Tab-separated table of C-alpha atoms in Angstrom:
chain	number	residue	atom	x	y	z
A	273	ARG	CA	-19.917	-4.796	0.890
A	274	LYS	CA	-16.224	-4.317	0.123
A	275	GLU	CA	-15.123	-5.218	-3.379
A	276	VAL	CA	-12.352	-7.447	-2.063
A	277	GLU	CA	-12.449	-8.876	1.451
A	278	GLN	CA	-9.793	-10.650	3.440
A	279	ASP	CA	-9.437	-11.829	7.011
A	280	PRO	CA	-6.854	-9.423	8.468
A	281	GLY	CA	-5.405	-12.080	10.776
A	282	PRO	CA	-2.856	-12.284	12.174
A	283	PHE	CA	-2.295	-15.926	11.489
A	284	ASN	CA	0.391	-17.135	13.893
A	285	VAL	CA	1.833	-20.477	12.794
A	286	PRO	CA	4.944	-22.484	13.674
A	287	GLU	CA	7.659	-23.174	11.148
A	288	GLY	CA	6.761	-26.107	8.955
A	289	ALA	CA	3.024	-25.595	9.249
A	290	THR	CA	0.597	-25.328	6.377
A	291	VAL	CA	-1.567	-22.237	6.315
A	292	ALA	CA	-4.317	-21.080	3.975
A	293	PHE	CA	-5.847	-17.689	3.316
A	294	ASN	CA	-9.070	-16.943	1.533
A	295	CYS	CA	-10.260	-13.818	-0.185
A	296	THR	CA	-13.721	-13.049	-1.535
A	297	TYR	CA	-14.610	-10.626	-4.294
A	298	SER	CA	-17.938	-9.036	-5.064
A	299	ASN	CA	-17.997	-8.619	-8.825
A	300	SER	CA	-18.704	-11.843	-10.649
A	301	ALA	CA	-17.375	-10.311	-13.873
A	302	SER	CA	-13.874	-9.963	-12.400
A	303	GLN	CA	-11.272	-11.212	-14.795
A	304	SER	CA	-7.908	-11.546	-13.141
A	305	PHE	CA	-6.672	-12.402	-9.688
A	306	PHE	CA	-3.356	-12.121	-7.895
A	307	TRP	CA	-1.591	-12.458	-4.609
A	308	TYR	CA	0.898	-9.760	-3.671
A	309	ARG	CA	3.202	-9.937	-0.684
A	310	GLN	CA	4.026	-6.912	1.449
A	311	ASP	CA	6.735	-6.989	4.106
A	312	CYS	CA	6.462	-4.654	7.072
A	313	ARG	CA	6.994	-1.051	5.971
A	314	LYS	CA	7.914	-2.137	2.460
A	315	GLU	CA	6.267	-2.018	-0.934
A	316	PRO	CA	3.942	-4.740	-2.288
A	317	LYS	CA	5.441	-7.263	-4.677
A	318	LEU	CA	3.684	-9.726	-6.945
A	319	LEU	CA	3.766	-13.219	-5.452
A	320	MET	CA	1.707	-15.070	-8.036
A	321	SER	CA	-1.195	-14.827	-10.417
A	322	VAL	CA	-4.217	-17.046	-9.892
A	323	TYR	CA	-5.534	-19.048	-12.791
A	324	SER	CA	-8.839	-20.833	-13.164
A	325	SER	CA	-7.098	-24.177	-13.180
A	326	GLY	CA	-5.127	-23.324	-10.060
A	327	ASN	CA	-1.394	-22.901	-10.032
A	328	GLU	CA	1.552	-23.833	-7.905
A	329	ASP	CA	4.916	-22.197	-7.351
A	330	GLY	CA	7.089	-24.206	-5.021
A	331	ARG	CA	5.472	-24.164	-1.580
A	332	PHE	CA	2.717	-21.812	-2.709
A	333	THR	CA	-0.555	-22.873	-4.307
A	334	ALA	CA	-3.248	-20.497	-5.497
A	335	GLN	CA	-6.761	-21.457	-6.454
A	336	LEU	CA	-9.793	-19.718	-7.861
A	337	ASN	CA	-13.411	-20.629	-7.261
A	338	ARG	CA	-15.527	-18.533	-9.598
A	339	ALA	CA	-18.824	-20.040	-8.492
A	340	SER	CA	-18.265	-18.936	-4.906
A	341	GLN	CA	-16.223	-15.879	-5.862
A	342	TYR	CA	-13.179	-16.546	-3.775
A	343	ILE	CA	-9.497	-17.165	-4.246
A	344	SER	CA	-7.165	-18.923	-1.888
A	345	LEU	CA	-3.482	-19.098	-1.123
A	346	LEU	CA	-1.951	-22.152	0.496
A	347	ILE	CA	1.535	-22.054	1.947
A	348	ARG	CA	3.135	-25.364	2.818
A	349	ASP	CA	6.148	-25.911	5.082
A	350	SER	CA	6.065	-22.323	6.344
A	351	LYS	CA	9.378	-20.531	6.794
A	352	LEU	CA	10.206	-17.639	9.079
A	353	SER	CA	10.791	-15.599	5.931
A	354	ASP	CA	7.148	-16.096	4.905
A	355	SER	CA	6.120	-13.674	7.659
A	356	ALA	CA	4.469	-10.809	5.803
A	357	THR	CA	1.098	-9.431	4.788
A	358	TYR	CA	-0.518	-11.113	1.810
A	359	LEU	CA	-2.675	-8.898	-0.369
A	360	CYS	CA	-5.472	-10.275	-2.494
A	361	VAL	CA	-5.739	-8.285	-5.715
A	362	VAL	CA	-8.493	-8.378	-8.298
A	363	ASN	CA	-8.987	-6.805	-11.652
A	364	MET	CA	-12.531	-5.892	-10.824
A	365	ARG	CA	-14.044	-4.749	-14.052
A	366	PRO	CA	-13.562	-6.183	-17.499
A	367	ASN	CA	-11.546	-4.152	-19.969
A	368	THR	CA	-9.732	-2.125	-17.377
A	369	ASP	CA	-6.288	-2.494	-15.952
A	370	LYS	CA	-7.136	-0.975	-12.590
A	371	LEU	CA	-6.435	-3.298	-9.715
A	372	ILE	CA	-8.433	-3.482	-6.496
A	373	PHE	CA	-6.389	-4.388	-3.453
A	374	GLY	CA	-7.663	-6.147	-0.370
A	375	THR	CA	-6.546	-4.940	3.041
A	376	GLY	CA	-4.270	-7.923	3.469
A	377	THR	CA	-3.876	-10.926	5.742
A	378	ARG	CA	-0.961	-10.849	8.128
A	379	LEU	CA	1.072	-14.029	8.606
A	380	GLN	CA	3.551	-14.474	11.426
A	381	VAL	CA	5.637	-17.629	11.392
A	382	PHE	CA	7.365	-18.417	14.670
A	383	PRO	CA	10.269	-20.805	15.424
B	152	ASN	CA	18.609	-0.847	-12.841
B	153	ALA	CA	17.018	0.952	-9.874
B	154	GLY	CA	13.429	0.037	-10.748
B	155	VAL	CA	10.968	2.479	-9.208
B	156	THR	CA	12.298	5.142	-6.858
B	157	GLN	CA	10.419	7.690	-4.785
B	158	THR	CA	11.544	10.969	-3.290
B	159	PRO	CA	11.345	11.816	-0.433
B	160	LYS	CA	11.094	8.769	1.812
B	161	PHE	CA	9.633	10.707	4.750
B	162	ARG	CA	8.084	14.126	5.154
B	163	VAL	CA	6.214	16.051	7.816
B	164	LEU	CA	4.021	18.916	6.652
B	165	LYS	CA	1.879	21.430	8.442
B	166	THR	CA	-1.738	21.865	7.410
B	167	GLY	CA	-1.957	24.119	4.387
B	168	GLN	CA	1.582	23.533	3.151
B	169	SER	CA	2.243	22.174	-0.298
B	170	MET	CA	4.663	19.580	-1.573
B	171	THR	CA	5.459	17.374	-4.550
B	172	LEU	CA	6.286	13.694	-4.426
B	173	LEU	CA	8.509	12.437	-7.198
B	174	CYS	CA	8.358	8.970	-8.719
B	175	ALA	CA	10.946	7.823	-11.230
B	176	GLN	CA	11.248	4.531	-13.104
B	177	ASP	CA	14.009	3.313	-15.359
B	178	MET	CA	12.177	0.352	-16.900
B	179	ASN	CA	10.668	2.306	-19.787
B	180	HIS	CA	7.169	1.505	-18.515
B	181	GLU	CA	4.254	3.257	-20.142
B	182	TYR	CA	1.828	3.106	-17.228
B	183	MET	CA	2.376	4.746	-13.861
B	184	TYR	CA	0.199	4.947	-10.757
B	185	TRP	CA	-0.049	6.739	-7.438
B	186	TYR	CA	-1.661	4.928	-4.507
B	187	ARG	CA	-2.154	5.701	-0.868
B	188	GLN	CA	-2.215	3.063	1.859
B	189	ASP	CA	-3.934	3.630	5.183
B	190	PRO	CA	-4.337	1.250	8.137
B	191	GLY	CA	-7.298	-1.088	7.689
B	192	MET	CA	-7.750	-0.108	4.071
B	193	GLY	CA	-6.363	-1.544	0.892
B	194	LEU	CA	-4.205	0.422	-1.463
B	195	ARG	CA	-6.370	3.075	-3.104
B	196	LEU	CA	-5.630	4.551	-6.493
B	197	ILE	CA	-5.237	8.329	-6.534
B	198	HIS	CA	-4.253	9.086	-10.128
B	199	TYR	CA	-2.657	7.193	-12.959
B	200	SER	CA	-1.077	7.772	-16.319
B	201	VAL	CA	-1.084	5.635	-19.450
B	202	GLY	CA	1.671	7.586	-21.141
B	203	GLU	CA	3.708	10.752	-21.270
B	204	GLY	CA	1.497	13.812	-21.157
B	205	THR	CA	-1.639	11.953	-20.057
B	206	THR	CA	-3.170	11.540	-16.608
B	207	ALA	CA	-6.470	10.277	-15.242
B	208	LYS	CA	-8.285	10.224	-11.925
B	209	GLY	CA	-8.432	7.150	-9.782
B	210	GLU	CA	-10.595	6.292	-6.819
B	211	VAL	CA	-9.522	9.096	-4.428
B	212	PRO	CA	-8.199	12.037	-6.496
B	213	ASP	CA	-9.495	14.966	-4.431
B	214	GLY	CA	-6.776	17.178	-2.975
B	215	TYR	CA	-4.092	15.846	-5.333
B	216	ASN	CA	-2.759	16.789	-8.727
B	217	VAL	CA	-0.344	14.933	-10.975
B	218	SER	CA	1.840	15.510	-13.976
B	219	ARG	CA	3.698	13.234	-16.384
B	220	LEU	CA	5.921	15.494	-18.447
B	221	LYS	CA	8.510	12.797	-19.026
B	222	LYS	CA	7.870	9.116	-19.522
B	223	GLN	CA	10.081	8.114	-16.624
B	224	ASN	CA	8.669	10.545	-14.050
B	225	PHE	CA	5.273	10.864	-12.395
B	226	LEU	CA	4.770	13.680	-9.906
B	227	LEU	CA	2.096	13.852	-7.226
B	228	GLY	CA	1.289	17.267	-5.806
B	229	LEU	CA	-0.520	18.301	-2.671
B	230	GLU	CA	-1.478	21.959	-3.005
B	231	SER	CA	-2.811	22.472	0.515
B	232	ALA	CA	-2.091	19.531	2.765
B	233	ALA	CA	-4.711	18.314	5.242
B	234	PRO	CA	-4.342	15.865	8.164
B	235	SER	CA	-6.549	13.410	6.222
B	236	GLN	CA	-3.703	13.129	3.718
B	237	THR	CA	-1.427	11.562	6.314
B	238	SER	CA	-0.625	8.253	4.691
B	239	VAL	CA	1.959	6.109	2.971
B	240	TYR	CA	2.121	6.900	-0.731
B	241	PHE	CA	3.253	4.301	-3.234
B	242	CYS	CA	4.099	4.831	-6.844
B	243	ALA	CA	3.914	1.922	-9.272
B	244	SER	CA	4.597	1.313	-12.927
B	245	ARG	CA	4.010	-1.401	-15.482
B	246	LYS	CA	4.590	-2.291	-19.087
B	247	ALA	CA	1.708	-1.702	-21.473
B	248	THR	CA	2.050	-5.297	-22.651
B	249	ASP	CA	1.859	-6.799	-19.142
B	250	PRO	CA	-1.414	-5.570	-17.721
B	251	TYR	CA	-1.231	-6.990	-14.292
B	252	GLU	CA	2.182	-6.932	-12.688
B	253	GLN	CA	2.800	-3.544	-11.179
B	254	TYR	CA	6.220	-2.666	-9.812
B	255	PHE	CA	6.104	-0.536	-6.712
B	256	GLY	CA	8.449	2.038	-5.316
B	257	PRO	CA	9.522	1.932	-1.651
B	258	GLY	CA	6.892	4.436	-0.534
B	259	THR	CA	6.792	7.906	0.983
B	260	ARG	CA	5.563	8.284	4.554
B	261	LEU	CA	3.790	11.617	4.858
B	262	THR	CA	2.492	13.106	8.081
B	263	VAL	CA	0.380	16.250	8.048
B	264	THR	CA	0.024	17.964	11.422
């Protein structure tokens, strides 16, 4: 089983739609969770961290479910500029700063 | 403030050739990383460094060497390139006090024929 698993997509949604991605992780001792965004042929950039209580940043909401070992990203009112690949990232082992990256979920927003 | 830069952006090598990829950061970050990204796979850590003069192996270190002689630079070397090393290579850095946000360079696309 992969340490971090994501549905590769693509998710094709119209502008204004709400879309959600899930990501599962295998190690229950994982400490920290993030969503990175990667545009086509560009470098990954941190989108947001994911906290146990859930967190929101504008149109983006991230949630963590430790019991089921998954994190989610919800994007409301999708924009064309949201088209990208969203990488689920986990700090897999306690007391280490090494990050484990998922393969990414591709989102395509169309007019 | 350029952030993280990588040289070169593209390179084509023949099997057996050697090359060095250069990563430079101007943010005074202590930690630096080299990853490779292949289709259908997540970013995989090759080597990393927690400070000047120190390096450590990551998940896929075979066939690569690294050096961190200066705090701002992290070099990745391929001594004898193989087609399996065709990939996009990303360098990243971070502050010691911020464990989780890594800042990535624009990547180097390497093809080994």
